[in-house]
Amino acid sequence: MKIIAVTLCLSAGTTLLGQYMDIRINQLGYYPQAPKIAIVKQTQATSFSVLRLPDSTVVYNGNLTAVRYDTDSGDSIRWADFSGLTTEGRYCIRLSTGTTSFAFQISADILREVAYASLRSYYYQRCSYELTQPYAGIWSRKAGHPDTSVLYHSSTGRTGKGRSPLGWYDAGDYDKYTVNAGISVANLLQVYELFPDYFADSTVSISESGNGINDLLDEVRFELEWLATMQDTDGGVFHKVTTANFSGFIMPEADIADRYFIGKGTAATLDFAAMMAMAGRIYRPFDSVFANQCVNMARKAWQWAVKHPTVAFKNPADIHTGEYGDNSFGDEFLWAASELLI
Ligand SMILES: [Ca+2]
Ligand SMILES: [Ca+2]
């Protein structure tokens, strides 16, 4: 009997879920002035209402579009366009068949939490850094990869060891790549330039929250401090700091294989020049000493690239981590020159 009761509950729940899923909404919600479209799989419905929650007052009525075929999903669907509803609040959609959607929000802050979570994702990627309460929650962990004794791989033309701590792990491994840093640092610093108050101090809950400095600038600085260690004395920039092979799925502190500075290349050097030029411009009001260092490093990198304009990075035979090769440097020259000129 128990088994039958559980089965009935599950099937009732599945049916309900199926009905909700017949109305596909943006589960994060909608900005008040943005287009608002729900996709309706229940094509026998012809009209819809939007109900304000929790009182279920109808605040908007509309007709569904004619049935159309969605080539991406392979479904026959109708659209419910409720862009005309611009009042902030919590709502659900009800079709003429009686089916209702999951609840959703209309709010001017609708993407704020996910934006903060996105920035905090870089905090979770910190190398040489222990993640602690209250910032890391269930993802608290020990520090890994101090990178205070990194070997110069023969591809660098140097011998011995150097320091390369801090920075963010790459997306799927514990290695650190200069060219990959380029896209993250550039996008984040551009967000700061466009919306300087969005990630104000203490918005994101990282260990530098409360220090009086914008939390985005704090997080990017963690990457820039690592990047500064990647420039060789001649101005050229190493392509990456990695182990010889990927570590596999182990905790950071368990990956104790030797780490190497590897290669130099035109792409890494120009990306570095661009990032440091941006940093010199953006951090100047808060730390002019650091800003001057960034500009000097950027210029030195640019000069190296002008003298070595076609050095394409290739993985040495004994290195099997991400290559991120590039044979075309026009885009990197354009980016670095632009940032240095601003
Ligand atoms: Ca801060
Ligand atoms: Ca390129």
mmCIF file of C-alpha atoms and ligand atoms in Angstrom:
data_model
loop_
_atom_site.group_PDB
_atom_site.id
_atom_site.type_symbol
_atom_site.label_atom_id
_atom_site.label_comp_id
_atom_site.label_asym_id
_atom_site.label_seq_id
_atom_site.Cartn_x
_atom_site.Cartn_y
_atom_site.Cartn_z
ATOM 1 C CA MET A 1 0.000 0.000 0.000
ATOM 2 C CA LYS A 2 2.796 2.344 0.916
ATOM 3 C CA ILE A 3 4.411 1.826 -2.480
ATOM 4 C CA ILE A 4 1.118 2.529 -4.298
ATOM 5 C CA ALA A 5 0.562 5.755 -2.296
ATOM 6 C CA VAL A 6 4.073 6.992 -3.090
ATOM 7 C CA THR A 7 3.606 6.170 -6.771
ATOM 8 C CA LEU A 8 0.301 8.112 -6.910
ATOM 9 C CA CYS A 9 1.903 11.138 -5.248
ATOM 10 C CA LEU A 10 4.772 11.083 -7.681
ATOM 11 C CA SER A 11 2.511 10.848 -10.709
ATOM 12 C CA ALA A 12 0.321 13.692 -9.418
ATOM 13 C CA GLY A 13 3.463 15.782 -8.860
ATOM 14 C CA THR A 14 4.793 14.943 -12.305
ATOM 15 C CA THR A 15 1.490 15.983 -13.918
ATOM 16 C CA LEU A 16 1.545 19.294 -12.063
ATOM 17 C CA LEU A 17 5.154 19.878 -13.020
ATOM 18 C CA GLY A 18 4.279 19.017 -16.622
ATOM 19 C CA GLN A 19 1.578 21.690 -16.605
ATOM 20 C CA TYR A 20 3.937 24.315 -15.190
ATOM 21 C CA MET A 21 6.481 23.326 -17.802
ATOM 22 C CA ASP A 22 3.959 23.942 -20.586
ATOM 23 C CA ILE A 23 4.591 27.653 -19.978
ATOM 24 C CA ARG A 24 8.287 28.427 -20.382
ATOM 25 C CA ILE A 25 9.277 31.640 -18.627
ATOM 26 C CA ASN A 26 12.537 33.338 -17.750
ATOM 27 C CA GLN A 27 12.948 31.911 -14.270
ATOM 28 C CA LEU A 28 15.249 34.754 -13.219
ATOM 29 C CA GLY A 29 12.483 37.202 -14.093
ATOM 30 C CA TYR A 30 12.142 40.278 -16.270
ATOM 31 C CA TYR A 31 13.239 43.899 -16.235
ATOM 32 C CA PRO A 32 10.196 46.256 -16.126
ATOM 33 C CA GLN A 33 10.880 47.912 -19.504
ATOM 34 C CA ALA A 34 12.279 44.817 -21.286
ATOM 35 C CA PRO A 35 10.373 42.591 -23.739
ATOM 36 C CA LYS A 36 8.582 39.782 -21.870
ATOM 37 C CA ILE A 37 7.744 36.623 -23.785
ATOM 38 C CA ALA A 38 6.583 33.292 -22.380
ATOM 39 C CA ILE A 39 6.653 30.236 -24.654
ATOM 40 C CA VAL A 40 3.490 28.135 -24.445
ATOM 41 C CA LYS A 41 3.585 24.474 -25.402
ATOM 42 C CA GLN A 42 -0.121 23.943 -24.721
ATOM 43 C CA THR A 43 -1.274 24.963 -28.193
ATOM 44 C CA GLN A 44 -4.984 24.384 -27.502
ATOM 45 C CA ALA A 45 -4.867 27.533 -25.328
ATOM 46 C CA THR A 46 -5.641 30.766 -27.189
ATOM 47 C CA SER A 47 -5.364 33.518 -24.568
ATOM 48 C CA PHE A 48 -3.672 34.187 -21.272
ATOM 49 C CA SER A 49 -3.788 36.354 -18.182
ATOM 50 C CA VAL A 50 -1.063 37.527 -15.846
ATOM 51 C CA LEU A 51 -2.003 37.224 -12.175
ATOM 52 C CA ARG A 52 -0.395 39.267 -9.412
ATOM 53 C CA LEU A 53 0.707 37.134 -6.447
ATOM 54 C CA PRO A 54 -0.181 36.322 -3.778
ATOM 55 C CA ASP A 55 -3.747 37.626 -4.266
ATOM 56 C CA SER A 56 -4.154 36.276 -7.857
ATOM 57 C CA THR A 57 -5.631 39.561 -9.147
ATOM 58 C CA VAL A 58 -5.654 39.641 -12.968
ATOM 59 C CA VAL A 59 -3.447 42.563 -14.026
ATOM 60 C CA TYR A 60 -2.949 41.815 -17.729
ATOM 61 C CA ASN A 61 -4.817 39.936 -20.477
ATOM 62 C CA GLY A 62 -3.540 38.971 -23.902
ATOM 63 C CA ASN A 63 -4.034 36.668 -26.862
ATOM 64 C CA LEU A 64 -1.488 34.008 -27.684
ATOM 65 C CA THR A 65 0.116 34.161 -31.110
ATOM 66 C CA ALA A 66 -0.837 31.701 -33.838
ATOM 67 C CA VAL A 67 0.812 28.290 -33.504
ATOM 68 C CA ARG A 68 4.354 28.307 -34.818
ATOM 69 C CA TYR A 69 7.026 25.645 -35.086
ATOM 70 C CA ASP A 70 10.211 26.160 -33.085
ATOM 71 C CA THR A 71 13.007 24.582 -35.114
ATOM 72 C CA ASP A 72 15.473 24.679 -32.197
ATOM 73 C CA SER A 73 13.305 22.694 -29.757
ATOM 74 C CA GLY A 74 11.180 20.826 -32.311
ATOM 75 C CA ASP A 75 7.990 21.958 -30.545
ATOM 76 C CA SER A 76 4.780 23.509 -31.787
ATOM 77 C CA ILE A 77 4.288 26.573 -29.616
ATOM 78 C CA ARG A 78 2.518 29.862 -29.133
ATOM 79 C CA TRP A 79 3.981 33.033 -27.622
ATOM 80 C CA ALA A 80 2.476 34.995 -24.742
ATOM 81 C CA ASP A 81 3.758 38.561 -25.046
ATOM 82 C CA PHE A 82 3.204 40.540 -21.853
ATOM 83 C CA SER A 83 5.780 43.263 -22.493
ATOM 84 C CA GLY A 84 3.057 45.816 -21.701
ATOM 85 C CA LEU A 85 3.155 44.812 -18.037
ATOM 86 C CA THR A 86 5.855 47.046 -16.556
ATOM 87 C CA THR A 87 4.880 47.180 -12.864
ATOM 88 C CA GLU A 88 7.335 45.529 -10.495
ATOM 89 C CA GLY A 89 5.964 42.576 -8.549
ATOM 90 C CA ARG A 90 5.560 38.810 -8.332
ATOM 91 C CA TYR A 91 3.285 37.158 -10.877
ATOM 92 C CA CYS A 92 2.261 33.984 -12.669
ATOM 93 C CA ILE A 93 0.664 33.368 -16.081
ATOM 94 C CA ARG A 94 -2.673 31.530 -16.460
ATOM 95 C CA LEU A 95 -3.729 30.145 -19.834
ATOM 96 C CA SER A 96 -7.326 29.983 -21.084
ATOM 97 C CA THR A 97 -7.082 26.233 -20.414
ATOM 98 C CA GLY A 98 -6.545 26.971 -16.691
ATOM 99 C CA THR A 99 -2.886 25.943 -16.635
ATOM 100 C CA THR A 100 -0.643 28.246 -14.629
ATOM 101 C CA SER A 101 3.094 28.930 -14.803
ATOM 102 C CA PHE A 102 5.713 28.991 -12.093
ATOM 103 C CA ALA A 103 5.866 32.333 -10.259
ATOM 104 C CA PHE A 104 8.267 34.978 -11.576
ATOM 105 C CA GLN A 105 9.351 38.509 -10.732
ATOM 106 C CA ILE A 106 9.354 41.773 -12.636
ATOM 107 C CA SER A 107 11.989 43.971 -11.030
ATOM 108 C CA ALA A 108 14.634 46.540 -11.927
ATOM 109 C CA ASP A 109 17.086 44.480 -9.813
ATOM 110 C CA ILE A 110 16.219 41.141 -11.331
ATOM 111 C CA LEU A 111 19.773 40.236 -12.427
ATOM 112 C CA ARG A 112 21.591 41.744 -9.462
ATOM 113 C CA GLU A 113 21.940 38.531 -7.433
ATOM 114 C CA VAL A 114 23.131 36.504 -10.400
ATOM 115 C CA ALA A 115 25.596 39.265 -11.281
ATOM 116 C CA TYR A 116 26.977 39.206 -7.744
ATOM 117 C CA ALA A 117 27.157 35.405 -7.865
ATOM 118 C CA SER A 118 29.010 35.633 -11.185
ATOM 119 C CA LEU A 119 31.656 37.891 -9.709
ATOM 120 C CA ARG A 120 31.919 35.674 -6.622
ATOM 121 C CA SER A 121 32.640 32.714 -8.930
ATOM 122 C CA TYR A 122 36.097 34.249 -9.478
ATOM 123 C CA TYR A 123 36.651 34.301 -5.726
ATOM 124 C CA TYR A 124 36.012 30.533 -5.677
ATOM 125 C CA GLN A 125 38.718 30.128 -8.364
ATOM 126 C CA ARG A 126 41.427 31.815 -6.302
ATOM 127 C CA CYS A 127 44.786 30.060 -6.406
ATOM 128 C CA SER A 128 47.208 30.032 -3.414
ATOM 129 C CA TYR A 129 44.261 31.050 -1.236
ATOM 130 C CA GLU A 130 42.175 29.424 1.467
ATOM 131 C CA LEU A 131 38.438 29.906 1.033
ATOM 132 C CA THR A 132 36.828 30.473 4.427
ATOM 133 C CA GLN A 133 33.544 31.176 6.143
ATOM 134 C CA PRO A 134 31.492 33.258 5.810
ATOM 135 C CA TYR A 135 32.441 34.003 2.192
ATOM 136 C CA ALA A 136 32.789 30.529 0.705
ATOM 137 C CA GLY A 137 30.010 28.678 2.580
ATOM 138 C CA ILE A 138 29.876 24.997 1.654
ATOM 139 C CA TRP A 139 32.693 25.601 -0.855
ATOM 140 C CA SER A 140 35.214 26.480 1.855
ATOM 141 C CA ARG A 141 38.515 24.725 1.178
ATOM 142 C CA LYS A 142 42.228 24.790 1.919
ATOM 143 C CA ALA A 143 44.665 26.829 -0.133
ATOM 144 C CA GLY A 144 46.263 25.031 -3.053
ATOM 145 C CA HIS A 145 49.235 25.736 -5.319
ATOM 146 C CA PRO A 146 51.297 28.317 -3.386
ATOM 147 C CA ASP A 147 53.293 28.802 -6.618
ATOM 148 C CA THR A 148 56.200 30.257 -4.673
ATOM 149 C CA SER A 149 58.661 27.876 -6.310
ATOM 150 C CA VAL A 150 57.695 27.588 -9.979
ATOM 151 C CA LEU A 151 60.239 26.028 -12.337
ATOM 152 C CA TYR A 152 61.301 27.788 -15.529
ATOM 153 C CA HIS A 153 60.564 25.315 -18.308
ATOM 154 C CA SER A 154 63.272 25.099 -20.982
ATOM 155 C CA SER A 155 60.839 26.825 -23.385
ATOM 156 C CA THR A 156 61.324 30.053 -21.385
ATOM 157 C CA GLY A 157 65.053 30.123 -22.111
ATOM 158 C CA ARG A 158 65.685 30.382 -18.394
ATOM 159 C CA THR A 159 66.621 28.031 -15.583
ATOM 160 C CA GLY A 160 65.853 27.910 -11.895
ATOM 161 C CA LYS A 161 62.670 28.891 -10.109
ATOM 162 C CA GLY A 162 60.488 31.939 -9.605
ATOM 163 C CA ARG A 163 57.356 33.092 -7.787
ATOM 164 C CA SER A 164 53.936 33.187 -9.423
ATOM 165 C CA PRO A 165 51.312 33.051 -6.645
ATOM 166 C CA LEU A 166 47.662 34.217 -6.644
ATOM 167 C CA GLY A 167 45.473 34.545 -9.744
ATOM 168 C CA TRP A 168 42.437 32.509 -10.726
ATOM 169 C CA TYR A 169 42.419 28.870 -11.756
ATOM 170 C CA ASP A 170 41.281 28.358 -15.309
ATOM 171 C CA ALA A 171 37.743 27.134 -15.935
ATOM 172 C CA GLY A 172 38.314 23.401 -15.686
ATOM 173 C CA ASP A 173 41.814 22.895 -14.284
ATOM 174 C CA TYR A 174 44.275 24.340 -11.774
ATOM 175 C CA ASP A 175 46.463 26.047 -14.348
ATOM 176 C CA LYS A 176 46.830 29.769 -15.074
ATOM 177 C CA TYR A 177 46.892 31.074 -18.633
ATOM 178 C CA THR A 178 47.757 34.655 -19.572
ATOM 179 C CA VAL A 179 45.643 34.726 -22.743
ATOM 180 C CA ASN A 180 42.597 33.346 -20.920
ATOM 181 C CA ALA A 181 43.008 35.994 -18.249
ATOM 182 C CA GLY A 182 42.637 38.546 -21.035
ATOM 183 C CA ILE A 183 38.962 37.931 -21.696
ATOM 184 C CA SER A 184 38.001 37.814 -17.995
ATOM 185 C CA VAL A 185 39.994 40.848 -16.899
ATOM 186 C CA ALA A 186 38.934 42.898 -19.919
ATOM 187 C CA ASN A 187 35.248 42.133 -19.501
ATOM 188 C CA LEU A 188 35.244 42.736 -15.759
ATOM 189 C CA LEU A 189 37.154 45.999 -15.966
ATOM 190 C CA GLN A 190 34.884 47.152 -18.761
ATOM 191 C CA VAL A 191 31.876 46.446 -16.534
ATOM 192 C CA TYR A 192 33.526 48.628 -13.897
ATOM 193 C CA GLU A 193 34.072 51.463 -16.371
ATOM 194 C CA LEU A 194 30.456 51.313 -17.560
ATOM 195 C CA PHE A 195 28.846 50.748 -14.130
ATOM 196 C CA PRO A 196 31.324 51.883 -11.466
ATOM 197 C CA ASP A 197 28.847 51.616 -8.586
ATOM 198 C CA TYR A 198 27.270 48.253 -9.434
ATOM 199 C CA PHE A 199 29.812 46.178 -7.484
ATOM 200 C CA ALA A 200 30.444 48.780 -4.778
ATOM 201 C CA ASP A 201 32.313 47.714 -1.653
ATOM 202 C CA SER A 202 30.467 45.056 0.407
ATOM 203 C CA THR A 203 28.009 44.107 -2.339
ATOM 204 C CA VAL A 204 29.540 40.738 -3.241
ATOM 205 C CA SER A 205 30.652 39.209 0.079
ATOM 206 C CA ILE A 206 34.293 38.381 -0.581
ATOM 207 C CA SER A 207 37.100 38.667 1.942
ATOM 208 C CA GLU A 208 37.878 42.241 0.778
ATOM 209 C CA SER A 209 34.275 43.372 1.267
ATOM 210 C CA GLY A 210 34.330 46.230 3.768
ATOM 211 C CA ASN A 211 37.790 47.544 2.826
ATOM 212 C CA GLY A 212 36.384 50.654 1.157
ATOM 213 C CA ILE A 213 37.361 49.556 -2.378
ATOM 214 C CA ASN A 214 34.923 48.404 -5.068
ATOM 215 C CA ASP A 215 34.586 44.606 -4.756
ATOM 216 C CA LEU A 216 35.044 44.029 -8.506
ATOM 217 C CA LEU A 217 38.333 45.946 -8.416
ATOM 218 C CA ASP A 218 39.388 43.868 -5.388
ATOM 219 C CA GLU A 219 38.697 40.601 -7.212
ATOM 220 C CA VAL A 220 40.396 41.645 -10.464
ATOM 221 C CA ARG A 221 43.410 42.874 -8.493
ATOM 222 C CA PHE A 222 43.877 39.294 -7.263
ATOM 223 C CA GLU A 223 44.384 38.248 -10.905
ATOM 224 C CA LEU A 224 46.522 41.271 -11.792
ATOM 225 C CA GLU A 225 48.924 40.551 -8.931
ATOM 226 C CA TRP A 226 49.508 37.114 -10.433
ATOM 227 C CA LEU A 227 49.783 38.465 -13.975
ATOM 228 C CA ALA A 228 52.542 40.830 -12.858
ATOM 229 C CA THR A 229 54.695 37.748 -12.128
ATOM 230 C CA MET A 230 54.329 36.525 -15.719
ATOM 231 C CA GLN A 231 56.499 39.189 -17.340
ATOM 232 C CA ASP A 232 60.076 38.206 -18.093
ATOM 233 C CA THR A 233 62.901 40.712 -17.550
ATOM 234 C CA ASP A 234 62.989 41.482 -21.292
ATOM 235 C CA GLY A 235 59.299 42.502 -21.314
ATOM 236 C CA GLY A 236 57.951 39.355 -22.953
ATOM 237 C CA VAL A 237 55.203 37.508 -21.086
ATOM 238 C CA PHE A 238 54.990 33.803 -20.319
ATOM 239 C CA HIS A 239 52.037 32.024 -21.836
ATOM 240 C CA LYS A 240 51.060 30.025 -18.755
ATOM 241 C CA VAL A 241 51.915 28.486 -15.390
ATOM 242 C CA THR A 242 50.913 24.823 -15.402
ATOM 243 C CA THR A 243 51.866 21.316 -14.438
ATOM 244 C CA ALA A 244 53.113 19.068 -17.256
ATOM 245 C CA ASN A 245 49.783 17.202 -17.303
ATOM 246 C CA PHE A 246 46.282 17.971 -16.079
ATOM 247 C CA SER A 247 45.878 16.938 -12.435
ATOM 248 C CA GLY A 248 42.552 15.123 -12.657
ATOM 249 C CA PHE A 249 39.611 15.730 -10.331
ATOM 250 C CA ILE A 250 41.345 16.243 -6.992
ATOM 251 C CA MET A 251 41.237 19.068 -4.454
ATOM 252 C CA PRO A 252 43.674 21.940 -5.072
ATOM 253 C CA GLU A 253 45.886 21.145 -2.082
ATOM 254 C CA ALA A 254 46.246 17.524 -3.271
ATOM 255 C CA ASP A 255 47.781 18.603 -6.583
ATOM 256 C CA ILE A 256 51.449 18.864 -5.652
ATOM 257 C CA ALA A 257 53.065 18.141 -9.017
ATOM 258 C CA ASP A 258 55.781 20.555 -10.198
ATOM 259 C CA ARG A 259 54.528 23.731 -11.824
ATOM 260 C CA TYR A 260 56.309 25.513 -14.672
ATOM 261 C CA PHE A 261 56.481 28.906 -16.329
ATOM 262 C CA ILE A 262 56.063 27.961 -19.978
ATOM 263 C CA GLY A 263 56.991 29.731 -23.190
ATOM 264 C CA LYS A 264 56.547 33.313 -24.274
ATOM 265 C CA GLY A 265 54.453 34.537 -27.136
ATOM 266 C CA THR A 266 53.181 37.592 -28.956
ATOM 267 C CA ALA A 267 49.525 36.942 -28.029
ATOM 268 C CA ALA A 268 50.189 36.559 -24.296
ATOM 269 C CA THR A 269 52.465 39.594 -24.291
ATOM 270 C CA LEU A 270 49.966 41.844 -26.074
ATOM 271 C CA ASP A 271 47.038 40.627 -23.960
ATOM 272 C CA PHE A 272 49.151 41.410 -20.912
ATOM 273 C CA ALA A 273 49.941 44.878 -22.286
ATOM 274 C CA ALA A 274 46.230 45.565 -22.826
ATOM 275 C CA MET A 275 45.181 44.326 -19.380
ATOM 276 C CA MET A 276 47.905 46.285 -17.599
ATOM 277 C CA ALA A 277 47.105 49.423 -19.572
ATOM 278 C CA MET A 278 43.472 49.131 -18.495
ATOM 279 C CA ALA A 279 44.539 48.534 -14.899
ATOM 280 C CA GLY A 280 46.835 51.565 -14.986
ATOM 281 C CA ARG A 281 43.926 53.715 -16.049
ATOM 282 C CA ILE A 282 41.274 52.256 -13.738
ATOM 283 C CA TYR A 283 43.188 51.746 -10.474
ATOM 284 C CA ARG A 284 44.933 55.147 -10.598
ATOM 285 C CA PRO A 285 42.410 56.988 -8.372
ATOM 286 C CA PHE A 286 42.840 54.337 -5.658
ATOM 287 C CA ASP A 287 46.497 53.332 -5.891
ATOM 288 C CA SER A 288 48.767 55.466 -8.054
ATOM 289 C CA VAL A 289 51.884 53.420 -7.229
ATOM 290 C CA PHE A 290 50.233 50.233 -8.500
ATOM 291 C CA ALA A 291 48.822 52.109 -11.515
ATOM 292 C CA ASN A 292 52.287 53.358 -12.489
ATOM 293 C CA GLN A 293 53.685 49.829 -12.198
ATOM 294 C CA CYS A 294 50.903 48.550 -14.453
ATOM 295 C CA VAL A 295 51.555 51.182 -17.119
ATOM 296 C CA ASN A 296 55.299 50.522 -17.045
ATOM 297 C CA MET A 297 54.714 46.766 -17.428
ATOM 298 C CA ALA A 298 52.259 47.410 -20.280
ATOM 299 C CA ARG A 299 54.750 49.585 -22.185
ATOM 300 C CA LYS A 300 57.566 47.100 -21.702
ATOM 301 C CA ALA A 301 55.332 44.302 -23.002
ATOM 302 C CA TRP A 302 54.313 46.376 -26.027
ATOM 303 C CA GLN A 303 57.956 47.053 -26.885
ATOM 304 C CA TRP A 304 58.745 43.324 -26.725
ATOM 305 C CA ALA A 305 55.795 42.541 -29.003
ATOM 306 C CA VAL A 306 56.888 45.126 -31.573
ATOM 307 C CA LYS A 307 60.290 43.411 -31.682
ATOM 308 C CA HIS A 308 58.726 39.910 -31.721
ATOM 309 C CA PRO A 309 55.483 40.371 -33.685
ATOM 310 C CA THR A 310 54.905 36.782 -34.818
ATOM 311 C CA VAL A 311 55.839 34.429 -31.960
ATOM 312 C CA ALA A 312 53.023 31.864 -31.954
ATOM 313 C CA PHE A 313 52.870 29.762 -28.793
ATOM 314 C CA LYS A 314 52.987 25.984 -29.207
ATOM 315 C CA ASN A 315 52.990 23.469 -26.391
ATOM 316 C CA PRO A 316 56.447 21.998 -25.831
ATOM 317 C CA ALA A 317 56.532 18.226 -26.433
ATOM 318 C CA ASP A 318 56.489 17.404 -22.696
ATOM 319 C CA ILE A 319 53.646 19.780 -21.772
ATOM 320 C CA HIS A 320 50.060 18.561 -22.212
ATOM 321 C CA THR A 321 47.927 21.294 -20.644
ATOM 322 C CA GLY A 322 45.796 23.743 -22.621
ATOM 323 C CA GLU A 323 47.629 25.282 -25.571
ATOM 324 C CA TYR A 324 45.318 28.143 -26.535
ATOM 325 C CA GLY A 325 47.351 28.724 -29.678
ATOM 326 C CA ASP A 326 46.891 31.718 -31.964
ATOM 327 C CA ASN A 327 48.650 32.549 -35.228
ATOM 328 C CA SER A 328 46.969 35.857 -35.934
ATOM 329 C CA PHE A 329 48.080 38.843 -33.873
ATOM 330 C CA GLY A 330 46.305 41.753 -35.567
ATOM 331 C CA ASP A 331 43.506 41.686 -33.003
ATOM 332 C CA GLU A 332 45.922 41.607 -30.051
ATOM 333 C CA PHE A 333 47.973 44.506 -31.489
ATOM 334 C CA LEU A 334 44.797 46.533 -32.019
ATOM 335 C CA TRP A 335 43.536 45.873 -28.474
ATOM 336 C CA ALA A 336 46.851 46.603 -26.752
ATOM 337 C CA ALA A 337 47.474 49.750 -28.818
ATOM 338 C CA SER A 338 43.964 51.025 -28.062
ATOM 339 C CA GLU A 339 44.263 50.503 -24.313
ATOM 340 C CA LEU A 340 47.708 52.103 -24.251
ATOM 341 C CA LEU A 341 46.418 55.136 -26.128
ATOM 342 C CA ILE A 342 43.377 55.843 -23.930
HETATM 343 CA CA CA B 1 35.916 45.815 -1.243
HETATM 344 CA CA CA B 2 44.545 36.673 -32.271
#
